[in-house]
PDB file of C-alpha atoms in Angstrom:
ATOM      1  CA  GLY A 943     135.330 -64.082 -15.518  1.00 35.00           C
ATOM      2  CA  PRO A 944     134.917 -67.424 -17.298  1.00 36.00           C
ATOM      3  CA  PHE A 945     131.153 -67.140 -17.807  1.00 33.00           C
ATOM      4  CA  PRO A 946     129.282 -64.667 -20.046  1.00 35.00           C
ATOM      5  CA  GLU A 947     127.066 -62.154 -18.273  1.00 35.00           C
ATOM      6  CA  SER A 948     124.100 -63.181 -20.429  1.00 34.00           C
ATOM      7  CA  TYR A 949     123.852 -66.463 -18.555  1.00 30.00           C
ATOM      8  CA  PHE A 950     123.000 -64.615 -15.358  1.00 31.00           C
ATOM      9  CA  SER A 951     120.510 -62.136 -16.849  1.00 31.00           C
ATOM     10  CA  ASN A 952     116.787 -62.025 -17.524  1.00 29.00           C
ATOM     11  CA  ALA A 953     117.482 -62.496 -21.227  1.00 29.00           C
ATOM     12  CA  HIS A 954     117.203 -66.234 -20.654  1.00 29.00           C
ATOM     13  CA  GLY A 955     113.946 -66.131 -18.734  1.00 30.00           C
ATOM     14  CA  GLY A 956     114.909 -64.510 -15.455  1.00 31.00           C
ATOM     15  CA  PRO A 957     114.957 -65.898 -11.934  1.00 31.00           C
ATOM     16  CA  SER A 958     111.354 -67.091 -12.180  1.00 29.00           C
ATOM     17  CA  ALA A 959     112.201 -69.644 -14.874  1.00 31.00           C
ATOM     18  CA  LYS A 960     112.467 -72.630 -12.557  1.00 32.00           C
ATOM     19  CA  ARG A 961     113.957 -75.769 -14.022  1.00 32.00           C
ATOM     20  CA  GLY A 962     111.692 -78.039 -12.011  1.00 30.00           C
ATOM     21  CA  ARG A 963     108.791 -77.666 -14.393  1.00 25.00           C
ATOM     22  CA  PHE A 964     110.911 -79.132 -17.206  1.00 29.00           C
ATOM     23  CA  TRP A 965     112.319 -82.087 -15.274  1.00 31.00           C
ATOM     24  CA  PRO A 966     111.413 -85.524 -16.697  1.00 35.00           C
ATOM     25  CA  GLU A 967     110.658 -88.461 -14.440  1.00 40.00           C
ATOM     26  CA  CYS A 968     113.857 -90.359 -15.276  1.00 45.00           C
ATOM     27  CA  PRO A 969     116.737 -89.214 -13.019  1.00 48.00           C
ATOM     28  CA  GLU A 970     119.245 -89.616 -15.870  1.00 50.00           C
ATOM     29  CA  GLU A 971     117.167 -87.486 -18.230  1.00 47.00           C
ATOM     30  CA  MET A 972     116.688 -85.008 -15.396  1.00 45.00           C
ATOM     31  CA  ARG A 973     120.423 -84.514 -15.172  1.00 50.00           C
ATOM     32  CA  GLN A 974     120.568 -83.680 -18.871  1.00 50.00           C
ATOM     33  CA  ALA A 975     117.642 -81.258 -18.622  1.00 44.00           C
ATOM     34  CA  ARG A 976     119.301 -79.455 -15.725  1.00 48.00           C
ATOM     35  CA  ALA A 977     122.593 -79.219 -17.608  1.00 47.00           C
ATOM     36  CA  LEU A 978     121.020 -77.446 -20.564  1.00 44.00           C
ATOM     37  CA  VAL A 979     119.204 -74.669 -18.667  1.00 41.00           C
ATOM     38  CA  PRO A 980     121.175 -71.601 -17.494  1.00 43.00           C
ATOM     39  CA  ASN A 981     121.729 -71.009 -13.812  1.00 43.00           C
ATOM     40  CA  TYR A 982     120.143 -67.900 -12.314  1.00 43.00           C
ATOM     41  CA  VAL A 983     120.966 -68.407  -8.644  1.00 59.00           C
ATOM     42  CA  ALA A 984     123.464 -65.998  -7.114  1.00 60.00           C
ATOM     43  CA  VAL A 985     124.668 -66.028  -3.541  1.00 61.00           C
ATOM     44  CA  PRO A 986     123.495 -63.277  -1.178  1.00 63.00           C
ATOM     45  CA  ARG A 987     125.740 -60.291  -0.524  1.00 62.00           C
ATOM     46  CA  VAL A 988     125.944 -61.141   3.187  1.00 66.00           C
ATOM     47  CA  LEU A 989     127.166 -64.687   3.818  1.00 74.00           C
ATOM     48  CA  PRO A 990     126.297 -66.668   6.978  1.00 75.00           C
ATOM     49  CA  LYS A 991     128.552 -65.384   9.770  1.00 78.00           C
ATOM     50  CA  LYS A 992     128.797 -68.676  11.672  1.00 76.00           C
ATOM     51  CA  ALA A 993     130.022 -70.565   8.609  1.00 82.00           C
ATOM     52  CA  LEU A 994     132.547 -67.830   7.807  1.00 78.00           C
ATOM     53  CA  ALA A 995     133.819 -67.912  11.394  1.00 78.00           C
ATOM     54  CA  ARG A 996     134.341 -71.674  11.257  1.00 81.00           C
ATOM     55  CA  ILE A 997     136.171 -71.368   7.941  1.00 79.00           C
ATOM     56  CA  SER A 998     138.382 -68.615   9.378  1.00 78.00           C
ATOM     57  CA  ARG A 999     139.373 -70.786  12.358  1.00 76.00           C
ATOM     58  CA  HIS A1000     140.251 -73.717  10.122  1.00 71.00           C
ATOM     59  CA  ARG A1001     142.208 -71.446   7.760  1.00 71.00           C
ATOM     60  CA  ALA A1002     144.429 -70.435  10.654  1.00 68.00           C
ATOM     61  CA  GLN A1003     145.069 -74.096  11.461  1.00 67.00           C
ATOM     62  CA  CYS A1004     145.705 -74.769   7.780  1.00 62.00           C
ATOM     63  CA  ALA A1005     148.464 -72.139   7.668  1.00 58.00           C
ATOM     64  CA  ALA A1006     150.292 -73.791  10.571  1.00 56.00           C
ATOM     65  CA  ALA A1007     149.894 -77.418   9.458  1.00 57.00           C
ATOM     66  CA  GLU A1008     152.699 -79.585   8.156  1.00 61.00           C
ATOM     67  CA  GLU A1009     151.611 -82.107   5.532  1.00 70.00           C
ATOM     68  CA  SER A1010     153.300 -85.435   4.871  1.00 74.00           C
ATOM     69  CA  SER A1011     150.817 -86.732   2.299  1.00 89.00           C
ATOM     70  CA  VAL A1012     148.957 -85.363  -0.718  1.00 94.00           C
ATOM     71  CA  LEU A1013     145.158 -85.306  -0.615  1.00 96.00           C
ATOM     72  CA  ILE A1014     143.235 -84.866  -3.877  1.00 97.00           C
ATOM     73  CA  LEU A1015     139.549 -83.953  -3.663  1.00 98.00           C
ATOM     74  CA  SER A1016     137.212 -84.241  -6.661  1.00 98.00           C
ATOM     75  CA  TRP A1017     133.626 -82.987  -6.288  1.00 98.00           C
ATOM     76  CA  ASN A1018     130.673 -82.031  -8.463  1.00 98.00           C
ATOM     77  CA  ILE A1019     129.249 -79.189  -6.345  1.00 97.00           C
ATOM     78  CA  ASP A1020     125.977 -78.839  -8.289  1.00 96.00           C
ATOM     79  CA  GLY A1021     125.893 -75.183  -9.225  1.00 93.00           C
ATOM     80  CA  LEU A1022     122.762 -76.018 -11.241  1.00 90.00           C
ATOM     81  CA  ASP A1023     120.637 -76.400  -8.116  1.00 91.00           C
ATOM     82  CA  ASP A1024     118.098 -73.543  -8.156  1.00 86.00           C
ATOM     83  CA  THR A1025     116.608 -73.914  -4.672  1.00 89.00           C
ATOM     84  CA  GLY A1026     117.582 -70.336  -3.786  1.00 88.00           C
ATOM     85  CA  SER A1027     120.399 -67.938  -2.990  1.00 88.00           C
ATOM     86  CA  ASP A1028     120.550 -68.681   0.745  1.00 89.00           C
ATOM     87  CA  ASP A1029     120.628 -72.398   0.003  1.00 93.00           C
ATOM     88  CA  MET A1030     123.405 -71.846  -2.558  1.00 91.00           C
ATOM     89  CA  ALA A1031     125.433 -69.877   0.001  1.00 92.00           C
ATOM     90  CA  SER A1032     125.049 -72.545   2.678  1.00 94.00           C
ATOM     91  CA  ARG A1033     126.031 -75.319   0.308  1.00 96.00           C
ATOM     92  CA  VAL A1034     129.107 -73.645  -1.176  1.00 95.00           C
ATOM     93  CA  LEU A1035     130.326 -72.627   2.287  1.00 95.00           C
ATOM     94  CA  ALA A1036     129.896 -76.239   3.422  1.00 96.00           C
ATOM     95  CA  VAL A1037     132.160 -77.240   0.532  1.00 97.00           C
ATOM     96  CA  ALA A1038     134.672 -74.583   1.579  1.00 96.00           C
ATOM     97  CA  GLU A1039     134.541 -75.712   5.200  1.00 94.00           C
ATOM     98  CA  HIS A1040     135.294 -79.279   4.194  1.00 95.00           C
ATOM     99  CA  ILE A1041     138.245 -78.069   2.120  1.00 96.00           C
ATOM    100  CA  VAL A1042     139.802 -76.066   4.959  1.00 94.00           C
ATOM    101  CA  ARG A1043     139.257 -78.961   7.361  1.00 93.00           C
ATOM    102  CA  ALA A1044     140.738 -81.634   5.079  1.00 94.00           C
ATOM    103  CA  GLN A1045     143.401 -79.376   3.524  1.00 94.00           C
ATOM    104  CA  PRO A1046     143.680 -81.118   0.140  1.00 96.00           C
ATOM    105  CA  ALA A1047     146.645 -80.095  -1.974  1.00 97.00           C
ATOM    106  CA  ILE A1048     144.479 -80.278  -5.100  1.00 98.00           C
ATOM    107  CA  VAL A1049     140.731 -79.745  -5.507  1.00 98.00           C
ATOM    108  CA  LEU A1050     138.981 -80.708  -8.749  1.00 98.00           C
ATOM    109  CA  LEU A1051     135.503 -79.185  -9.050  1.00 98.00           C
ATOM    110  CA  GLN A1052     132.733 -79.739 -11.587  1.00 97.00           C
ATOM    111  CA  GLU A1053     129.431 -77.913 -12.166  1.00 95.00           C
ATOM    112  CA  ALA A1054     130.784 -74.881 -10.335  1.00 95.00           C
ATOM    113  CA  SER A1055     128.802 -71.733 -11.101  1.00 91.00           C
ATOM    114  CA  ARG A1056     130.449 -68.336 -11.263  1.00 89.00           C
ATOM    115  CA  PRO A1057     128.775 -67.187  -8.003  1.00 90.00           C
ATOM    116  CA  GLN A1058     130.101 -70.309  -6.278  1.00 93.00           C
ATOM    117  CA  LEU A1059     133.621 -69.732  -7.606  1.00 93.00           C
ATOM    118  CA  GLU A1060     133.519 -66.078  -6.558  1.00 91.00           C
ATOM    119  CA  VAL A1061     132.657 -67.140  -3.014  1.00 92.00           C
ATOM    120  CA  LEU A1062     135.383 -69.800  -2.917  1.00 95.00           C
ATOM    121  CA  ALA A1063     137.992 -67.365  -4.285  1.00 93.00           C
ATOM    122  CA  SER A1064     137.097 -64.687  -1.728  1.00 92.00           C
ATOM    123  CA  THR A1065     139.826 -63.906   0.802  1.00 90.00           C
ATOM    124  CA  LYS A1066     137.198 -64.468   3.506  1.00 90.00           C
ATOM    125  CA  VAL A1067     136.782 -68.049   2.325  1.00 93.00           C
ATOM    126  CA  LEU A1068     139.595 -69.826   0.402  1.00 94.00           C
ATOM    127  CA  GLY A1069     141.301 -67.054  -1.541  1.00 93.00           C
ATOM    128  CA  ASP A1070     144.221 -66.727   0.885  1.00 92.00           C
ATOM    129  CA  CYS A1071     144.929 -70.464   0.807  1.00 93.00           C
ATOM    130  CA  TYR A1072     144.024 -71.636  -2.686  1.00 96.00           C
ATOM    131  CA  GLU A1073     144.649 -70.496  -6.225  1.00 96.00           C
ATOM    132  CA  VAL A1074     141.488 -70.938  -8.314  1.00 96.00           C
ATOM    133  CA  VAL A1075     141.986 -72.027 -11.931  1.00 95.00           C
ATOM    134  CA  THR A1076     138.787 -71.782 -13.981  1.00 92.00           C
ATOM    135  CA  ALA A1077     137.681 -72.861 -17.435  1.00 87.00           C
ATOM    136  CA  GLN A1078     137.967 -70.181 -20.095  1.00 83.00           C
ATOM    137  CA  ASN A1079     135.732 -69.133 -23.000  1.00 76.00           C
ATOM    138  CA  LEU A1080     132.955 -71.649 -22.443  1.00 69.00           C
ATOM    139  CA  PRO A1081     129.290 -70.892 -23.261  1.00 66.00           C
ATOM    140  CA  VAL A1082     127.987 -72.662 -20.164  1.00 74.00           C
ATOM    141  CA  CYS A1083     126.747 -71.451 -16.816  1.00 80.00           C
ATOM    142  CA  CYS A1084     128.638 -74.063 -14.772  1.00 88.00           C
ATOM    143  CA  ALA A1085     132.147 -75.305 -15.429  1.00 92.00           C
ATOM    144  CA  CYS A1086     135.098 -77.285 -14.127  1.00 96.00           C
ATOM    145  CA  ALA A1087     137.766 -75.688 -11.946  1.00 97.00           C
ATOM    146  CA  VAL A1088     141.015 -76.596 -10.179  1.00 98.00           C
ATOM    147  CA  LEU A1089     141.990 -75.272  -6.731  1.00 98.00           C
ATOM    148  CA  LEU A1090     145.656 -75.460  -5.740  1.00 98.00           C
ATOM    149  CA  ASP A1091     147.095 -75.109  -2.249  1.00 96.00           C
ATOM    150  CA  LYS A1092     149.321 -72.023  -2.487  1.00 95.00           C
ATOM    151  CA  ARG A1093     151.708 -73.284   0.188  1.00 93.00           C
ATOM    152  CA  ARG A1094     152.519 -76.537  -1.504  1.00 94.00           C
ATOM    153  CA  SER A1095     152.120 -76.125  -5.252  1.00 95.00           C
ATOM    154  CA  GLN A1096     153.280 -73.889  -8.057  1.00 96.00           C
ATOM    155  CA  LEU A1097     151.161 -73.433 -11.176  1.00 97.00           C
ATOM    156  CA  LEU A1098     153.162 -73.731 -14.409  1.00 96.00           C
ATOM    157  CA  ALA A1099     150.445 -73.755 -17.074  1.00 95.00           C
ATOM    158  CA  THR A1100     146.730 -74.265 -17.539  1.00 95.00           C
ATOM    159  CA  TRP A1101     144.463 -74.968 -20.489  1.00 94.00           C
ATOM    160  CA  THR A1102     140.834 -75.785 -21.210  1.00 95.00           C
ATOM    161  CA  HIS A1103     139.702 -78.453 -23.650  1.00 95.00           C
ATOM    162  CA  ARG A1104     136.155 -78.246 -24.956  1.00 95.00           C
ATOM    163  CA  PHE A1105     134.594 -81.371 -26.452  1.00 96.00           C
ATOM    164  CA  GLU A1106     133.335 -80.126 -29.801  1.00 94.00           C
ATOM    165  CA  GLY A1107     130.724 -82.867 -30.140  1.00 95.00           C
ATOM    166  CA  SER A1108     129.110 -82.139 -26.787  1.00 95.00           C
ATOM    167  CA  THR A1109     125.577 -80.753 -26.667  1.00 93.00           C
ATOM    168  CA  MET A1110     126.001 -80.000 -22.954  1.00 93.00           C
ATOM    169  CA  GLY A1111     129.126 -77.847 -22.993  1.00 92.00           C
ATOM    170  CA  ARG A1112     131.280 -80.634 -21.548  1.00 95.00           C
ATOM    171  CA  HIS A1113     134.991 -79.963 -21.146  1.00 96.00           C
ATOM    172  CA  TYR A1114     137.975 -80.355 -18.880  1.00 96.00           C
ATOM    173  CA  VAL A1115     140.433 -77.984 -17.225  1.00 96.00           C
ATOM    174  CA  SER A1116     144.089 -79.008 -16.926  1.00 96.00           C
ATOM    175  CA  ALA A1117     146.820 -77.588 -14.738  1.00 96.00           C
ATOM    176  CA  ARG A1118     150.506 -78.438 -14.874  1.00 95.00           C
ATOM    177  CA  ILE A1119     151.986 -77.931 -11.445  1.00 96.00           C
ATOM    178  CA  ILE A1120     155.048 -78.478  -9.301  1.00 95.00           C
ATOM    179  CA  LEU A1121     154.198 -80.371  -6.126  1.00 93.00           C
ATOM    180  CA  GLU A1122     156.555 -82.168  -3.756  1.00 84.00           C
ATOM    181  CA  GLY A1123     159.418 -81.175  -6.022  1.00 88.00           C
ATOM    182  CA  ALA A1124     157.978 -82.997  -9.059  1.00 90.00           C
ATOM    183  CA  THR A1125     155.887 -81.960 -12.048  1.00 92.00           C
ATOM    184  CA  PHE A1126     152.316 -83.251 -12.257  1.00 93.00           C
ATOM    185  CA  THR A1127     149.309 -82.676 -14.477  1.00 95.00           C
ATOM    186  CA  VAL A1128     145.872 -82.549 -12.833  1.00 96.00           C
ATOM    187  CA  ILE A1129     142.624 -82.536 -14.804  1.00 97.00           C
ATOM    188  CA  SER A1130     139.093 -81.701 -13.681  1.00 98.00           C
ATOM    189  CA  ALA A1131     136.614 -83.147 -16.172  1.00 98.00           C
ATOM    190  CA  GLN A1132     132.920 -83.569 -16.790  1.00 97.00           C
ATOM    191  CA  LEU A1133     131.727 -85.842 -19.580  1.00 98.00           C
ATOM    192  CA  GLU A1134     128.398 -86.162 -21.378  1.00 97.00           C
ATOM    193  CA  SER A1135     125.393 -87.196 -19.255  1.00 94.00           C
ATOM    194  CA  THR A1136     122.464 -89.611 -19.654  1.00 91.00           C
ATOM    195  CA  PRO A1137     122.133 -93.119 -21.156  1.00 91.00           C
ATOM    196  CA  LEU A1138     120.567 -91.789 -24.358  1.00 93.00           C
ATOM    197  CA  GLU A1139     122.236 -93.281 -27.442  1.00 95.00           C
ATOM    198  CA  ASN A1140     123.705 -90.067 -28.861  1.00 95.00           C
ATOM    199  CA  ALA A1141     124.909 -88.956 -25.432  1.00 96.00           C
ATOM    200  CA  GLN A1142     126.536 -92.323 -24.788  1.00 97.00           C
ATOM    201  CA  LYS A1143     128.365 -92.250 -28.116  1.00 97.00           C
ATOM    202  CA  GLU A1144     129.670 -88.774 -27.352  1.00 98.00           C
ATOM    203  CA  ARG A1145     130.668 -89.794 -23.814  1.00 98.00           C
ATOM    204  CA  LEU A1146     132.666 -92.734 -25.201  1.00 98.00           C
ATOM    205  CA  ARG A1147     134.481 -90.372 -27.581  1.00 98.00           C
ATOM    206  CA  GLN A1148     135.213 -87.999 -24.704  1.00 98.00           C
ATOM    207  CA  LEU A1149     136.463 -90.794 -22.453  1.00 97.00           C
ATOM    208  CA  GLU A1150     138.677 -92.119 -25.250  1.00 96.00           C
ATOM    209  CA  HIS A1151     140.173 -88.642 -25.664  1.00 96.00           C
ATOM    210  CA  VAL A1152     140.911 -88.350 -21.934  1.00 95.00           C
ATOM    211  CA  LEU A1153     142.491 -91.807 -21.662  1.00 94.00           C
ATOM    212  CA  HIS A1154     144.487 -91.193 -24.821  1.00 90.00           C
ATOM    213  CA  GLU A1155     145.699 -87.869 -23.431  1.00 88.00           C
ATOM    214  CA  MET A1156     146.950 -89.275 -20.115  1.00 88.00           C
ATOM    215  CA  PRO A1157     149.989 -91.214 -21.423  1.00 77.00           C
ATOM    216  CA  ALA A1158     150.796 -88.392 -23.846  1.00 76.00           C
ATOM    217  CA  LEU A1159     151.421 -85.825 -21.112  1.00 74.00           C
ATOM    218  CA  SER A1160     155.119 -85.691 -20.299  1.00 63.00           C
ATOM    219  CA  THR A1161     154.886 -85.196 -16.551  1.00 67.00           C
ATOM    220  CA  THR A1162     155.739 -87.442 -13.632  1.00 75.00           C
ATOM    221  CA  GLN A1163     152.121 -88.401 -12.988  1.00 90.00           C
ATOM    222  CA  ILE A1164     148.672 -87.462 -14.266  1.00 94.00           C
ATOM    223  CA  PHE A1165     145.528 -87.302 -12.148  1.00 96.00           C
ATOM    224  CA  VAL A1166     142.051 -87.041 -13.689  1.00 97.00           C
ATOM    225  CA  GLY A1167     139.119 -86.455 -11.391  1.00 98.00           C
ATOM    226  CA  GLY A1168     135.567 -85.608 -12.142  1.00 97.00           C
ATOM    227  CA  ASP A1169     131.978 -86.375 -12.918  1.00 98.00           C
ATOM    228  CA  LEU A1170     132.771 -88.683 -15.823  1.00 98.00           C
ATOM    229  CA  ASN A1171     129.230 -90.102 -16.013  1.00 97.00           C
ATOM    230  CA  ILE A1172     130.705 -93.414 -17.155  1.00 95.00           C
ATOM    231  CA  ARG A1173     129.579 -96.957 -16.501  1.00 94.00           C
ATOM    232  CA  ASP A1174     132.005 -99.844 -15.927  1.00 94.00           C
ATOM    233  CA  SER A1175     131.067-101.409 -19.265  1.00 95.00           C
ATOM    234  CA  GLU A1176     131.882 -98.147 -21.051  1.00 96.00           C
ATOM    235  CA  MET A1177     135.274 -97.906 -19.386  1.00 95.00           C
ATOM    236  CA  ALA A1178     136.090-101.494 -20.341  1.00 95.00           C
ATOM    237  CA  PHE A1179     134.954-100.894 -23.932  1.00 95.00           C
ATOM    238  CA  VAL A1180     137.139 -97.804 -24.386  1.00 95.00           C
ATOM    239  CA  GLN A1181     140.189 -99.354 -22.723  1.00 93.00           C
ATOM    240  CA  ASP A1182     139.875-102.428 -24.951  1.00 94.00           C
ATOM    241  CA  LYS A1183     139.618-100.199 -28.037  1.00 94.00           C
ATOM    242  CA  LEU A1184     142.720 -98.256 -27.059  1.00 92.00           C
ATOM    243  CA  ARG A1185     144.663-101.473 -26.443  1.00 91.00           C
ATOM    244  CA  LYS A1186     143.749-102.693 -29.920  1.00 91.00           C
ATOM    245  CA  ASP A1187     144.996 -99.369 -31.261  1.00 88.00           C
ATOM    246  CA  GLY A1188     148.337-100.036 -29.587  1.00 85.00           C
ATOM    247  CA  LEU A1189     148.022 -97.558 -26.706  1.00 81.00           C
ATOM    248  CA  GLN A1190     149.422 -98.629 -23.343  1.00 78.00           C
ATOM    249  CA  VAL A1191     146.617 -98.121 -20.820  1.00 82.00           C
ATOM    250  CA  HIS A1192     147.564-100.780 -18.274  1.00 80.00           C
ATOM    251  CA  HIS A1193     149.193 -98.183 -16.011  1.00 87.00           C
ATOM    252  CA  ILE A1194     146.020 -96.048 -15.775  1.00 92.00           C
ATOM    253  CA  ARG A1195     144.446 -96.810 -12.405  1.00 94.00           C
ATOM    254  CA  ASP A1196     141.046 -96.227 -10.840  1.00 97.00           C
ATOM    255  CA  ALA A1197     141.551 -95.021  -7.257  1.00 97.00           C
ATOM    256  CA  TRP A1198     138.392 -96.668  -5.879  1.00 98.00           C
ATOM    257  CA  ALA A1199     139.220-100.026  -7.466  1.00 97.00           C
ATOM    258  CA  GLU A1200     142.866 -99.889  -6.361  1.00 96.00           C
ATOM    259  CA  CYS A1201     141.731 -99.340  -2.759  1.00 97.00           C
ATOM    260  CA  GLY A1202     139.664-102.513  -2.662  1.00 96.00           C
ATOM    261  CA  SER A1203     136.381-101.499  -4.369  1.00 97.00           C
ATOM    262  CA  SER A1204     134.611-100.771  -1.087  1.00 96.00           C
ATOM    263  CA  SER A1205     130.817-100.921  -1.360  1.00 96.00           C
ATOM    264  CA  VAL A1206     130.619 -98.127   1.242  1.00 96.00           C
ATOM    265  CA  HIS A1207     132.478 -95.733  -1.052  1.00 97.00           C
ATOM    266  CA  LYS A1208     131.158 -96.980  -4.392  1.00 97.00           C
ATOM    267  CA  PHE A1209     128.157 -94.889  -5.438  1.00 96.00           C
ATOM    268  CA  THR A1210     128.934 -91.213  -5.847  1.00 97.00           C
ATOM    269  CA  TRP A1211     125.443 -90.344  -7.139  1.00 95.00           C
ATOM    270  CA  ASP A1212     122.771 -92.072  -5.064  1.00 93.00           C
ATOM    271  CA  VAL A1213     119.330 -90.449  -5.125  1.00 90.00           C
ATOM    272  CA  GLY A1214     118.038 -92.901  -2.554  1.00 89.00           C
ATOM    273  CA  ALA A1215     120.573 -91.814   0.070  1.00 92.00           C
ATOM    274  CA  ASN A1216     121.044 -88.215  -1.109  1.00 94.00           C
ATOM    275  CA  THR A1217     117.730 -86.356  -0.933  1.00 93.00           C
ATOM    276  CA  ASN A1218     118.823 -83.069  -2.563  1.00 94.00           C
ATOM    277  CA  LEU A1219     116.957 -83.867  -5.791  1.00 90.00           C
ATOM    278  CA  GLY A1220     113.829 -85.139  -4.042  1.00 86.00           C
ATOM    279  CA  LEU A1221     114.005 -88.484  -5.817  1.00 80.00           C
ATOM    280  CA  ALA A1222     113.998 -90.891  -2.888  1.00 69.00           C
ATOM    281  CA  SER A1223     111.518 -93.127  -4.734  1.00 66.00           C
ATOM    282  CA  HIS A1224     114.216 -93.949  -7.293  1.00 62.00           C
ATOM    283  CA  LYS A1225     116.003 -96.299  -4.906  1.00 58.00           C
ATOM    284  CA  LEU A1226     117.916 -98.028  -7.698  1.00 62.00           C
ATOM    285  CA  ALA A1227     119.399 -94.829  -9.144  1.00 84.00           C
ATOM    286  CA  GLN A1228     122.900 -95.505  -7.847  1.00 91.00           C
ATOM    287  CA  HIS A1229     125.906 -94.843 -10.019  1.00 94.00           C
ATOM    288  CA  ARG A1230     129.676 -94.473  -9.740  1.00 96.00           C
ATOM    289  CA  PHE A1231     129.677 -91.465 -12.040  1.00 97.00           C
ATOM    290  CA  ASP A1232     132.524 -89.657 -10.267  1.00 98.00           C
ATOM    291  CA  ARG A1233     135.988 -91.185 -10.456  1.00 98.00           C
ATOM    292  CA  VAL A1234     139.651 -90.432  -9.892  1.00 98.00           C
ATOM    293  CA  LEU A1235     142.007 -91.927 -12.458  1.00 97.00           C
ATOM    294  CA  TYR A1236     145.786 -91.698 -12.257  1.00 95.00           C
ATOM    295  CA  THR A1237     148.925 -93.050 -13.878  1.00 92.00           C
ATOM    296  CA  ASP A1238     151.088 -95.444 -11.887  1.00 88.00           C
ATOM    297  CA  GLN A1239     154.271 -96.632 -13.503  1.00 79.00           C
ATOM    298  CA  SER A1240     158.012 -96.688 -12.987  1.00 73.00           C
ATOM    299  CA  GLY A1241     159.098 -93.327 -11.633  1.00 72.00           C
ATOM    300  CA  SER A1242     155.736 -92.380 -10.130  1.00 81.00           C
ATOM    301  CA  ILE A1243     156.244 -90.180  -7.086  1.00 85.00           C
ATOM    302  CA  LEU A1244     152.889 -90.572  -5.330  1.00 90.00           C
ATOM    303  CA  LYS A1245     151.512 -93.933  -4.207  1.00 91.00           C
ATOM    304  CA  LEU A1246     147.830 -94.383  -3.412  1.00 94.00           C
ATOM    305  CA  GLN A1247     147.020 -94.840   0.278  1.00 95.00           C
ATOM    306  CA  SER A1248     143.244 -94.497   0.642  1.00 97.00           C
ATOM    307  CA  PHE A1249     139.961 -93.512  -1.018  1.00 97.00           C
ATOM    308  CA  GLU A1250     136.711 -92.281   0.514  1.00 97.00           C
ATOM    309  CA  LEU A1251     133.534 -90.353  -0.271  1.00 97.00           C
ATOM    310  CA  VAL A1252     132.791 -87.046   1.452  1.00 97.00           C
ATOM    311  CA  GLY A1253     129.891 -84.624   1.659  1.00 97.00           C
ATOM    312  CA  LYS A1254     127.571 -87.019   3.486  1.00 97.00           C
ATOM    313  CA  THR A1255     126.713 -84.688   6.363  1.00 96.00           C
ATOM    314  CA  ARG A1256     123.555 -82.583   6.142  1.00 97.00           C
ATOM    315  CA  ILE A1257     124.005 -78.845   6.519  1.00 96.00           C
ATOM    316  CA  GLU A1258     122.532 -77.384   9.677  1.00 92.00           C
ATOM    317  CA  GLY A1259     119.699 -74.979   8.983  1.00 92.00           C
ATOM    318  CA  ILE A1260     118.742 -76.226   5.508  1.00 94.00           C
ATOM    319  CA  ASN A1261     118.787 -80.009   6.109  1.00 95.00           C
ATOM    320  CA  ARG A1262     120.419 -80.624   2.725  1.00 97.00           C
ATOM    321  CA  TYR A1263     123.777 -81.939   1.558  1.00 98.00           C
ATOM    322  CA  PRO A1264     126.449 -79.729  -0.051  1.00 97.00           C
ATOM    323  CA  SER A1265     125.711 -81.379  -3.422  1.00 97.00           C
ATOM    324  CA  ASP A1266     123.663 -84.149  -5.014  1.00 96.00           C
ATOM    325  CA  HIS A1267     127.019 -85.906  -5.519  1.00 97.00           C
ATOM    326  CA  TRP A1268     129.230 -87.404  -2.839  1.00 97.00           C
TER     327      TRP A1268
END
């Protein structure tokens, strides 16, 4: 598997080492603290039967469906949440249920723990329908992953890029695929968190690398989705720098912006609306951390039709959302 066994053992403090006691008051700093502590939560051996039954029914419909469009789903599924194993199982199965309902051709995941990925790759869940491409050789407990619809896509190559300057194990996973008769590159990425000065400098370097990489890939189109942790001012700064360096970035689009910049679908991390972190008092902690970027130029096969946020329904039985991200 992509994660070392030591990150799931008592060598790092055991299951009793709850992260909550280390969490600072600032939500941004909290995200960094959570990213640096290993994840101990595994899913139970017996998964909820009702959720599995619903997934099975939707899988059968998925096999018979004919698709005329390409749906790309990007989601930070918060494998760092340490509420408990039953909670973890309910949340990851809610993610799986959304996937089989929506039937995306491509799924880009971030902060996916090994237990979560093992559940998603199970033949009882998504294993029959989706190929799971995971990050390799990373010393982190949660990582990026790409899920590909087996009916519609063919995997040609995959690689993992680790940002050497990251103190949080940030990286991205790329997959070169054939879809709709054309070759595409899809990238699931997570960049450095928090507004701290050193973290921001590293995030800008990471974002510059990603934007520089997009035009360099010789495929029909490139799609980058993920928890980029960026602010609009940071994106503008990096794009301006790349333009001055002579790089053509005008054909790199932001899916949310291209679809009209809807305020309803703007904030992907909103601790006032999403109560998973228990930070409802931080009403102003709203950010568009998660984005989908893509290239759109002459010869592009896919044209953007719509953009929306998902994961806004509470899970029955635990009264929580699938993730702290929409």
